[in-house]
Amino acid sequence: MSLHVNALTIDCRNPRELAEWWAAALDWKVVGFDDDGDVWVAPGSDPSEFPGAIPLLFLQDPNPKTVKNRLHLDLVPDDQDAEVARLESLGATQVDIGQGDVSWVVMADPEGNEFCVLRTYEG
């Protein structure tokens, strides 16, 4: 039996607005909507062109975010400082969740969902 992740789902107050923010942040595209207002974001509309990419699905939740995420994205940039600055220009903020002195930067999207911008990969 084969099993794969279809999407990472993010509850939010405004799915369209947050999906568009994440599409800009990741340089992805908004690739789908449904009648319930759910919005999908992916690298492109043909999944076969982006093997291994997991689309993001934004679902309407009228409740405001009140606690730290139980799941978050770790992003690996070419240049950590430049990427943090670019994400801030899009509306992200740096946040302190008690991480202490670490090599990554903890940020929050416009609805307060935390994510990390890791140190540049030196592989």
PDB file of C-alpha atoms in Angstrom:
ATOM      1  CA  MET A   1       0.000   0.000   0.000  1.00  0.00           C
ATOM      2  CA  SER A   2       1.238   3.488  -0.869  1.00  0.00           C
ATOM      3  CA  LEU A   3       0.526   6.605   1.146  1.00  0.00           C
ATOM      4  CA  HIS A   4       1.521  10.217   0.535  1.00  0.00           C
ATOM      5  CA  VAL A   5       0.683  13.640   1.916  1.00  0.00           C
ATOM      6  CA  ASN A   6      -1.837  15.420  -0.313  1.00  0.00           C
ATOM      7  CA  ALA A   7      -1.625  18.864   1.319  1.00  0.00           C
ATOM      8  CA  LEU A   8      -0.612  20.664   4.470  1.00  0.00           C
ATOM      9  CA  THR A   9      -3.770  22.328   5.763  1.00  0.00           C
ATOM     10  CA  ILE A  10      -3.725  25.722   7.465  1.00  0.00           C
ATOM     11  CA  ASP A  11      -6.773  27.063   9.302  1.00  0.00           C
ATOM     12  CA  CYS A  12      -7.125  30.810   8.903  1.00  0.00           C
ATOM     13  CA  ARG A  13      -9.592  33.663   9.055  1.00  0.00           C
ATOM     14  CA  ASN A  14      -9.156  34.730   5.417  1.00  0.00           C
ATOM     15  CA  PRO A  15      -8.089  31.811   3.188  1.00  0.00           C
ATOM     16  CA  ARG A  16      -7.819  33.826  -0.027  1.00  0.00           C
ATOM     17  CA  GLU A  17      -5.711  36.586   1.516  1.00  0.00           C
ATOM     18  CA  LEU A  18      -3.386  34.235   3.416  1.00  0.00           C
ATOM     19  CA  ALA A  19      -3.028  31.901   0.413  1.00  0.00           C
ATOM     20  CA  GLU A  20      -1.994  34.842  -1.734  1.00  0.00           C
ATOM     21  CA  TRP A  21       0.530  35.901   0.936  1.00  0.00           C
ATOM     22  CA  TRP A  22       2.086  32.416   1.062  1.00  0.00           C
ATOM     23  CA  ALA A  23       2.090  32.189  -2.747  1.00  0.00           C
ATOM     24  CA  ALA A  24       4.124  35.422  -2.834  1.00  0.00           C
ATOM     25  CA  ALA A  25       6.382  34.291   0.036  1.00  0.00           C
ATOM     26  CA  LEU A  26       7.188  30.947  -1.621  1.00  0.00           C
ATOM     27  CA  ASP A  27       7.061  32.191  -5.220  1.00  0.00           C
ATOM     28  CA  TRP A  28       4.284  29.665  -5.801  1.00  0.00           C
ATOM     29  CA  LYS A  29       0.842  30.062  -7.360  1.00  0.00           C
ATOM     30  CA  VAL A  30      -2.719  29.984  -6.122  1.00  0.00           C
ATOM     31  CA  VAL A  31      -3.857  26.887  -8.028  1.00  0.00           C
ATOM     32  CA  GLY A  32      -7.399  26.222  -6.851  1.00  0.00           C
ATOM     33  CA  PHE A  33     -10.517  27.308  -5.026  1.00  0.00           C
ATOM     34  CA  ASP A  34     -13.670  25.495  -4.042  1.00  0.00           C
ATOM     35  CA  ASP A  35     -17.234  26.542  -3.208  1.00  0.00           C
ATOM     36  CA  ASP A  36     -16.464  26.557   0.535  1.00  0.00           C
ATOM     37  CA  GLY A  37     -13.752  29.189   0.081  1.00  0.00           C
ATOM     38  CA  ASP A  38     -10.842  26.767   0.480  1.00  0.00           C
ATOM     39  CA  VAL A  39      -7.725  27.828  -1.439  1.00  0.00           C
ATOM     40  CA  TRP A  40      -4.742  25.740  -2.651  1.00  0.00           C
ATOM     41  CA  VAL A  41      -1.197  27.005  -3.208  1.00  0.00           C
ATOM     42  CA  ALA A  42       1.493  24.983  -5.024  1.00  0.00           C
ATOM     43  CA  PRO A  43       4.596  25.530  -7.163  1.00  0.00           C
ATOM     44  CA  GLY A  44       2.431  25.117 -10.271  1.00  0.00           C
ATOM     45  CA  SER A  45      -0.796  23.588 -11.478  1.00  0.00           C
ATOM     46  CA  ASP A  46       0.730  20.310 -12.705  1.00  0.00           C
ATOM     47  CA  PRO A  47       1.942  18.230  -9.704  1.00  0.00           C
ATOM     48  CA  SER A  48       4.059  16.000 -11.971  1.00  0.00           C
ATOM     49  CA  GLU A  49       6.311  19.004 -12.652  1.00  0.00           C
ATOM     50  CA  PHE A  50       7.112  19.401  -8.939  1.00  0.00           C
ATOM     51  CA  PRO A  51       7.650  15.946  -7.427  1.00  0.00           C
ATOM     52  CA  GLY A  52       7.956  16.031  -3.674  1.00  0.00           C
ATOM     53  CA  ALA A  53       6.274  19.421  -3.282  1.00  0.00           C
ATOM     54  CA  ILE A  54       3.403  19.425  -0.811  1.00  0.00           C
ATOM     55  CA  PRO A  55       0.649  21.932  -1.641  1.00  0.00           C
ATOM     56  CA  LEU A  56      -0.726  24.200   1.074  1.00  0.00           C
ATOM     57  CA  LEU A  57      -4.498  24.213   1.622  1.00  0.00           C
ATOM     58  CA  PHE A  58      -6.047  27.190   3.425  1.00  0.00           C
ATOM     59  CA  LEU A  59      -9.372  26.578   5.193  1.00  0.00           C
ATOM     60  CA  GLN A  60     -11.743  29.106   6.726  1.00  0.00           C
ATOM     61  CA  ASP A  61     -11.722  29.197  10.532  1.00  0.00           C
ATOM     62  CA  PRO A  62     -13.399  32.226  12.123  1.00  0.00           C
ATOM     63  CA  ASN A  63     -11.547  31.728  15.414  1.00  0.00           C
ATOM     64  CA  PRO A  64      -8.404  33.806  15.925  1.00  0.00           C
ATOM     65  CA  LYS A  65      -5.092  32.035  16.496  1.00  0.00           C
ATOM     66  CA  THR A  66      -4.329  32.032  20.224  1.00  0.00           C
ATOM     67  CA  VAL A  67      -1.441  29.608  20.828  1.00  0.00           C
ATOM     68  CA  LYS A  68       1.812  28.521  19.189  1.00  0.00           C
ATOM     69  CA  ASN A  69       1.411  26.314  16.109  1.00  0.00           C
ATOM     70  CA  ARG A  70       1.699  22.577  16.654  1.00  0.00           C
ATOM     71  CA  LEU A  71       3.053  22.266  13.104  1.00  0.00           C
ATOM     72  CA  HIS A  72       5.058  24.822  11.155  1.00  0.00           C
ATOM     73  CA  LEU A  73       7.098  25.214   7.993  1.00  0.00           C
ATOM     74  CA  ASP A  74      10.908  25.306   8.000  1.00  0.00           C
ATOM     75  CA  LEU A  75      12.129  27.260   4.982  1.00  0.00           C
ATOM     76  CA  VAL A  76      15.687  27.019   3.598  1.00  0.00           C
ATOM     77  CA  PRO A  77      16.768  30.164   1.727  1.00  0.00           C
ATOM     78  CA  ASP A  78      19.755  30.967  -0.453  1.00  0.00           C
ATOM     79  CA  ASP A  79      20.480  33.938   1.820  1.00  0.00           C
ATOM     80  CA  GLN A  80      18.874  33.952   5.289  1.00  0.00           C
ATOM     81  CA  ASP A  81      19.257  37.688   5.975  1.00  0.00           C
ATOM     82  CA  ALA A  82      17.913  38.700   2.563  1.00  0.00           C
ATOM     83  CA  GLU A  83      14.989  36.282   2.844  1.00  0.00           C
ATOM     84  CA  VAL A  84      14.041  37.489   6.325  1.00  0.00           C
ATOM     85  CA  ALA A  85      14.056  41.068   5.028  1.00  0.00           C
ATOM     86  CA  ARG A  86      11.959  40.107   1.971  1.00  0.00           C
ATOM     87  CA  LEU A  87       9.402  38.254   4.111  1.00  0.00           C
ATOM     88  CA  GLU A  88       9.183  41.229   6.468  1.00  0.00           C
ATOM     89  CA  SER A  89       8.520  43.480   3.458  1.00  0.00           C
ATOM     90  CA  LEU A  90       5.597  41.175   2.590  1.00  0.00           C
ATOM     91  CA  GLY A  91       4.159  41.528   6.114  1.00  0.00           C
ATOM     92  CA  ALA A  92       5.818  38.761   8.157  1.00  0.00           C
ATOM     93  CA  THR A  93       7.161  39.579  11.603  1.00  0.00           C
ATOM     94  CA  GLN A  94       9.954  38.092  13.685  1.00  0.00           C
ATOM     95  CA  VAL A  95       8.597  36.463  16.849  1.00  0.00           C
ATOM     96  CA  ASP A  96      10.017  35.115  20.078  1.00  0.00           C
ATOM     97  CA  ILE A  97       8.492  31.790  21.109  1.00  0.00           C
ATOM     98  CA  GLY A  98      11.241  31.080  23.612  1.00  0.00           C
ATOM     99  CA  GLN A  99      13.688  29.739  21.018  1.00  0.00           C
ATOM    100  CA  GLY A 100      16.710  31.379  22.650  1.00  0.00           C
ATOM    101  CA  ASP A 101      19.961  31.860  20.726  1.00  0.00           C
ATOM    102  CA  VAL A 102      19.511  29.714  17.594  1.00  0.00           C
ATOM    103  CA  SER A 103      20.701  29.792  13.985  1.00  0.00           C
ATOM    104  CA  TRP A 104      17.189  30.083  12.528  1.00  0.00           C
ATOM    105  CA  VAL A 105      14.756  32.996  12.579  1.00  0.00           C
ATOM    106  CA  VAL A 106      11.229  32.403  13.855  1.00  0.00           C
ATOM    107  CA  MET A 107       8.676  34.482  11.982  1.00  0.00           C
ATOM    108  CA  ALA A 108       4.897  34.771  11.771  1.00  0.00           C
ATOM    109  CA  ASP A 109       2.736  35.260   8.702  1.00  0.00           C
ATOM    110  CA  PRO A 110       0.084  38.030   8.660  1.00  0.00           C
ATOM    111  CA  GLU A 111      -2.345  35.837  10.666  1.00  0.00           C
ATOM    112  CA  GLY A 112       0.280  34.905  13.263  1.00  0.00           C
ATOM    113  CA  ASN A 113       1.184  31.389  12.056  1.00  0.00           C
ATOM    114  CA  GLU A 114       4.802  30.717  12.966  1.00  0.00           C
ATOM    115  CA  PHE A 115       7.408  29.454  10.527  1.00  0.00           C
ATOM    116  CA  CYS A 116      11.205  29.296  10.566  1.00  0.00           C
ATOM    117  CA  VAL A 117      13.759  30.615   8.134  1.00  0.00           C
ATOM    118  CA  LEU A 118      16.741  28.345   8.530  1.00  0.00           C
ATOM    119  CA  ARG A 119      20.365  29.171   8.025  1.00  0.00           C
ATOM    120  CA  THR A 120      21.462  29.026   4.403  1.00  0.00           C
ATOM    121  CA  TYR A 121      22.212  25.431   3.400  1.00  0.00           C
ATOM    122  CA  GLU A 122      25.926  24.969   2.882  1.00  0.00           C
ATOM    123  CA  GLY A 123      25.632  21.345   1.670  1.00  0.00           C
TER     124      GLY A 123
END
